[in-house]
Amino acid sequence: MTVAAWHTGEDVVVDGGRGELVLMWAGFPLLGAGLGAGLTALSSWIAGLPWFPFQGLFELLDRWPDERAYPIGVGVGVLGGLVLAVVAVRDRLTVTVGHRSVRLHRDGHGRDVARADVAGVFVDGEALVLLDTAGGELAREKSDLDAERLRAAFTRQGWPWTGQDPHRDAYRRWVEGLPDLPPGADALLRARQRALDGGHDAETRELHGELARLGVVVRDEGKRQYWRLVPGLPSH
């Protein structure tokens, strides 16, 4: 984890640091290689388990001599580790905090949020949250960045770090058919619950944004959704 700043007023960057990149690009393939070698050694046993995936591959590994089977098994493991590293690197969040704006960068895309629009910043579980002056969310970005590092970066630049969600007591557990939601919000929450249960992070984030446009703020605890209305939103 790194926080980089050289003098007062210069942008502060919070990310996972070089060590995290080394772990992803070197550690994941090495772990995959070890897993591939281990599964190759067990290929005869695994080939007898009809429920185990990739049965065809393990049957081939079992039939081939070791000098051929092990390089292929290890190679497949390394390839799997590299794929995992690509996914993990793309999902890394980099937060660049300036005096007038903050940039949230992930998967090759950056988003800037102006300091003048932000009334509060805090970490909610694994998510960095920026609130607007009306009590809605400008951003909710999930990451494994250290909360203390983020606090230091934002407070150094004079941002309103609240430490916790000032609206936490306003959240209610979502169940289907609640009467107090704006029109269309219940259907979006149903769709988001399916995405959440299925681990579809991109769709979950997209539906979070759709709900925000209706004035509904959503936070998750595990697979459970909790919601509140932006203060001042007319009741339905």
PDB file of C-alpha atoms in Angstrom, residues 31-156:
ATOM      1  CA  LEU A  31       0.585 -20.495  -7.304  1.00  0.00           C
ATOM      2  CA  GLY A  32      -1.071 -21.723 -10.492  1.00  0.00           C
ATOM      3  CA  ALA A  33       2.043 -23.708 -11.399  1.00  0.00           C
ATOM      4  CA  GLY A  34       2.045 -25.425  -8.019  1.00  0.00           C
ATOM      5  CA  LEU A  35      -1.659 -26.159  -8.251  1.00  0.00           C
ATOM      6  CA  GLY A  36      -1.228 -27.510 -11.788  1.00  0.00           C
ATOM      7  CA  ALA A  37       1.572 -29.840 -10.674  1.00  0.00           C
ATOM      8  CA  GLY A  38      -0.472 -31.060  -7.730  1.00  0.00           C
ATOM      9  CA  LEU A  39      -3.554 -31.745  -9.838  1.00  0.00           C
ATOM     10  CA  THR A  40      -1.415 -33.544 -12.411  1.00  0.00           C
ATOM     11  CA  ALA A  41      -0.085 -35.794  -9.681  1.00  0.00           C
ATOM     12  CA  LEU A  42      -3.686 -36.564  -8.682  1.00  0.00           C
ATOM     13  CA  SER A  43      -4.968 -36.876 -12.256  1.00  0.00           C
ATOM     14  CA  SER A  44      -5.584 -40.628 -12.012  1.00  0.00           C
ATOM     15  CA  TRP A  45      -7.764 -40.192  -8.930  1.00  0.00           C
ATOM     16  CA  ILE A  46      -9.527 -37.077 -10.278  1.00  0.00           C
ATOM     17  CA  ALA A  47     -10.310 -38.829 -13.574  1.00  0.00           C
ATOM     18  CA  GLY A  48     -12.414 -41.254 -11.558  1.00  0.00           C
ATOM     19  CA  LEU A  49     -14.595 -38.487 -10.103  1.00  0.00           C
ATOM     20  CA  PRO A  50     -17.437 -37.905 -12.593  1.00  0.00           C
ATOM     21  CA  TRP A  51     -18.519 -34.666 -10.872  1.00  0.00           C
ATOM     22  CA  PHE A  52     -15.094 -33.015 -11.167  1.00  0.00           C
ATOM     23  CA  PRO A  53     -14.822 -30.454 -14.020  1.00  0.00           C
ATOM     24  CA  PHE A  54     -12.480 -30.826 -17.026  1.00  0.00           C
ATOM     25  CA  GLN A  55     -12.627 -34.612 -16.913  1.00  0.00           C
ATOM     26  CA  GLY A  56     -11.252 -34.870 -20.461  1.00  0.00           C
ATOM     27  CA  LEU A  57      -8.072 -33.009 -19.504  1.00  0.00           C
ATOM     28  CA  PHE A  58      -7.402 -35.189 -16.448  1.00  0.00           C
ATOM     29  CA  GLU A  59      -8.019 -38.365 -18.429  1.00  0.00           C
ATOM     30  CA  LEU A  60      -5.396 -37.217 -20.956  1.00  0.00           C
ATOM     31  CA  LEU A  61      -2.927 -36.299 -18.205  1.00  0.00           C
ATOM     32  CA  ASP A  62      -3.453 -39.695 -16.619  1.00  0.00           C
ATOM     33  CA  ARG A  63      -2.695 -41.503 -19.905  1.00  0.00           C
ATOM     34  CA  TRP A  64       0.359 -39.439 -20.840  1.00  0.00           C
ATOM     35  CA  PRO A  65       3.845 -40.130 -19.415  1.00  0.00           C
ATOM     36  CA  ASP A  66       5.024 -37.824 -16.627  1.00  0.00           C
ATOM     37  CA  GLU A  67       7.547 -36.006 -18.824  1.00  0.00           C
ATOM     38  CA  ARG A  68       4.662 -34.857 -21.000  1.00  0.00           C
ATOM     39  CA  ALA A  69       1.835 -34.587 -18.461  1.00  0.00           C
ATOM     40  CA  TYR A  70       3.604 -32.399 -15.893  1.00  0.00           C
ATOM     41  CA  PRO A  71       4.705 -29.608 -18.294  1.00  0.00           C
ATOM     42  CA  ILE A  72       1.167 -29.407 -19.662  1.00  0.00           C
ATOM     43  CA  GLY A  73      -0.428 -29.444 -16.200  1.00  0.00           C
ATOM     44  CA  VAL A  74       1.970 -26.785 -14.910  1.00  0.00           C
ATOM     45  CA  GLY A  75       1.490 -24.719 -18.069  1.00  0.00           C
ATOM     46  CA  VAL A  76      -2.281 -24.752 -17.681  1.00  0.00           C
ATOM     47  CA  GLY A  77      -1.855 -23.674 -14.048  1.00  0.00           C
ATOM     48  CA  VAL A  78       0.466 -20.814 -15.007  1.00  0.00           C
ATOM     49  CA  LEU A  79      -1.998 -19.683 -17.674  1.00  0.00           C
ATOM     50  CA  GLY A  80      -4.806 -19.730 -15.122  1.00  0.00           C
ATOM     51  CA  GLY A  81      -2.668 -17.683 -12.736  1.00  0.00           C
ATOM     52  CA  LEU A  82      -1.952 -15.105 -15.447  1.00  0.00           C
ATOM     53  CA  VAL A  83      -5.668 -14.810 -16.242  1.00  0.00           C
ATOM     54  CA  LEU A  84      -6.382 -14.279 -12.561  1.00  0.00           C
ATOM     55  CA  ALA A  85      -3.626 -11.633 -12.399  1.00  0.00           C
ATOM     56  CA  VAL A  86      -5.129  -9.748 -15.363  1.00  0.00           C
ATOM     57  CA  VAL A  87      -8.544  -9.716 -13.690  1.00  0.00           C
ATOM     58  CA  ALA A  88      -7.071  -8.606 -10.357  1.00  0.00           C
ATOM     59  CA  VAL A  89      -4.988  -5.808 -11.917  1.00  0.00           C
ATOM     60  CA  ARG A  90      -7.978  -4.522 -13.852  1.00  0.00           C
ATOM     61  CA  ASP A  91     -10.007  -4.442 -10.628  1.00  0.00           C
ATOM     62  CA  ARG A  92      -7.395  -2.416  -8.683  1.00  0.00           C
ATOM     63  CA  LEU A  93      -8.589   0.982  -7.504  1.00  0.00           C
ATOM     64  CA  THR A  94      -6.225   3.964  -7.525  1.00  0.00           C
ATOM     65  CA  VAL A  95      -7.329   7.069  -5.655  1.00  0.00           C
ATOM     66  CA  THR A  96      -5.607  10.348  -6.512  1.00  0.00           C
ATOM     67  CA  VAL A  97      -6.590  13.060  -4.053  1.00  0.00           C
ATOM     68  CA  GLY A  98      -6.009  16.689  -4.954  1.00  0.00           C
ATOM     69  CA  HIS A  99      -7.071  19.890  -3.253  1.00  0.00           C
ATOM     70  CA  ARG A 100      -9.906  20.567  -5.714  1.00  0.00           C
ATOM     71  CA  SER A 101     -10.816  17.082  -6.997  1.00  0.00           C
ATOM     72  CA  VAL A 102     -10.271  13.371  -6.561  1.00  0.00           C
ATOM     73  CA  ARG A 103      -9.728  10.847  -9.355  1.00  0.00           C
ATOM     74  CA  LEU A 104     -11.010   7.296  -8.922  1.00  0.00           C
ATOM     75  CA  HIS A 105      -9.265   5.059 -11.454  1.00  0.00           C
ATOM     76  CA  ARG A 106     -10.097   1.430 -12.190  1.00  0.00           C
ATOM     77  CA  ASP A 107      -9.888  -0.869 -15.220  1.00  0.00           C
ATOM     78  CA  GLY A 108      -8.411   1.799 -17.481  1.00  0.00           C
ATOM     79  CA  HIS A 109     -11.134   4.313 -16.701  1.00  0.00           C
ATOM     80  CA  GLY A 110     -10.897   7.363 -14.463  1.00  0.00           C
ATOM     81  CA  ARG A 111     -13.628   9.394 -12.852  1.00  0.00           C
ATOM     82  CA  ASP A 112     -13.134  12.846 -11.338  1.00  0.00           C
ATOM     83  CA  VAL A 113     -15.223  14.192  -8.458  1.00  0.00           C
ATOM     84  CA  ALA A 114     -14.984  17.875  -7.570  1.00  0.00           C
ATOM     85  CA  ARG A 115     -14.266  18.861  -3.975  1.00  0.00           C
ATOM     86  CA  ALA A 116     -17.043  21.476  -4.098  1.00  0.00           C
ATOM     87  CA  ASP A 117     -19.632  18.730  -4.655  1.00  0.00           C
ATOM     88  CA  VAL A 118     -18.549  16.586  -1.701  1.00  0.00           C
ATOM     89  CA  ALA A 119     -20.009  16.919   1.801  1.00  0.00           C
ATOM     90  CA  GLY A 120     -18.500  13.795   3.343  1.00  0.00           C
ATOM     91  CA  VAL A 121     -15.954  11.022   2.747  1.00  0.00           C
ATOM     92  CA  PHE A 122     -15.737   7.737   4.652  1.00  0.00           C
ATOM     93  CA  VAL A 123     -15.052   4.021   4.315  1.00  0.00           C
ATOM     94  CA  ASP A 124     -18.047   1.711   4.629  1.00  0.00           C
ATOM     95  CA  GLY A 125     -16.798  -1.844   5.003  1.00  0.00           C
ATOM     96  CA  GLU A 126     -14.602  -2.323   1.910  1.00  0.00           C
ATOM     97  CA  ALA A 127     -16.041   0.657   0.012  1.00  0.00           C
ATOM     98  CA  LEU A 128     -14.808   4.243  -0.276  1.00  0.00           C
ATOM     99  CA  VAL A 129     -17.876   6.497  -0.278  1.00  0.00           C
ATOM    100  CA  LEU A 130     -18.251  10.153  -1.277  1.00  0.00           C
ATOM    101  CA  LEU A 131     -21.488  11.917  -0.316  1.00  0.00           C
ATOM    102  CA  ASP A 132     -22.922  14.983  -2.004  1.00  0.00           C
ATOM    103  CA  THR A 133     -24.419  17.979  -0.218  1.00  0.00           C
ATOM    104  CA  ALA A 134     -27.959  16.555  -0.507  1.00  0.00           C
ATOM    105  CA  GLY A 135     -27.018  13.279   1.196  1.00  0.00           C
ATOM    106  CA  GLY A 136     -26.808  11.186  -1.978  1.00  0.00           C
ATOM    107  CA  GLU A 137     -23.777   9.194  -3.058  1.00  0.00           C
ATOM    108  CA  LEU A 138     -21.404  10.587  -5.623  1.00  0.00           C
ATOM    109  CA  ALA A 139     -19.273   7.450  -5.539  1.00  0.00           C
ATOM    110  CA  ARG A 140     -19.088   4.063  -3.824  1.00  0.00           C
ATOM    111  CA  GLU A 141     -15.955   2.202  -4.890  1.00  0.00           C
ATOM    112  CA  LYS A 142     -15.155  -1.207  -3.436  1.00  0.00           C
ATOM    113  CA  SER A 143     -11.474  -1.938  -2.853  1.00  0.00           C
ATOM    114  CA  ASP A 144      -8.995  -3.365  -0.351  1.00  0.00           C
ATOM    115  CA  LEU A 145      -7.267  -0.005   0.214  1.00  0.00           C
ATOM    116  CA  ASP A 146      -6.437   0.698   3.846  1.00  0.00           C
ATOM    117  CA  ALA A 147      -8.953   3.031   5.527  1.00  0.00           C
ATOM    118  CA  GLU A 148      -6.269   4.855   7.506  1.00  0.00           C
ATOM    119  CA  ARG A 149      -4.248   5.541   4.340  1.00  0.00           C
ATOM    120  CA  LEU A 150      -7.340   6.930   2.662  1.00  0.00           C
ATOM    121  CA  ARG A 151      -8.172   9.069   5.701  1.00  0.00           C
ATOM    122  CA  ALA A 152      -4.655  10.494   5.746  1.00  0.00           C
ATOM    123  CA  ALA A 153      -4.797  11.310   2.029  1.00  0.00           C
ATOM    124  CA  PHE A 154      -8.156  13.067   2.156  1.00  0.00           C
ATOM    125  CA  THR A 155      -7.548  14.977   5.378  1.00  0.00           C
ATOM    126  CA  ARG A 156      -4.128  16.116   4.121  1.00  0.00           C
TER     127      ARG A 156
END
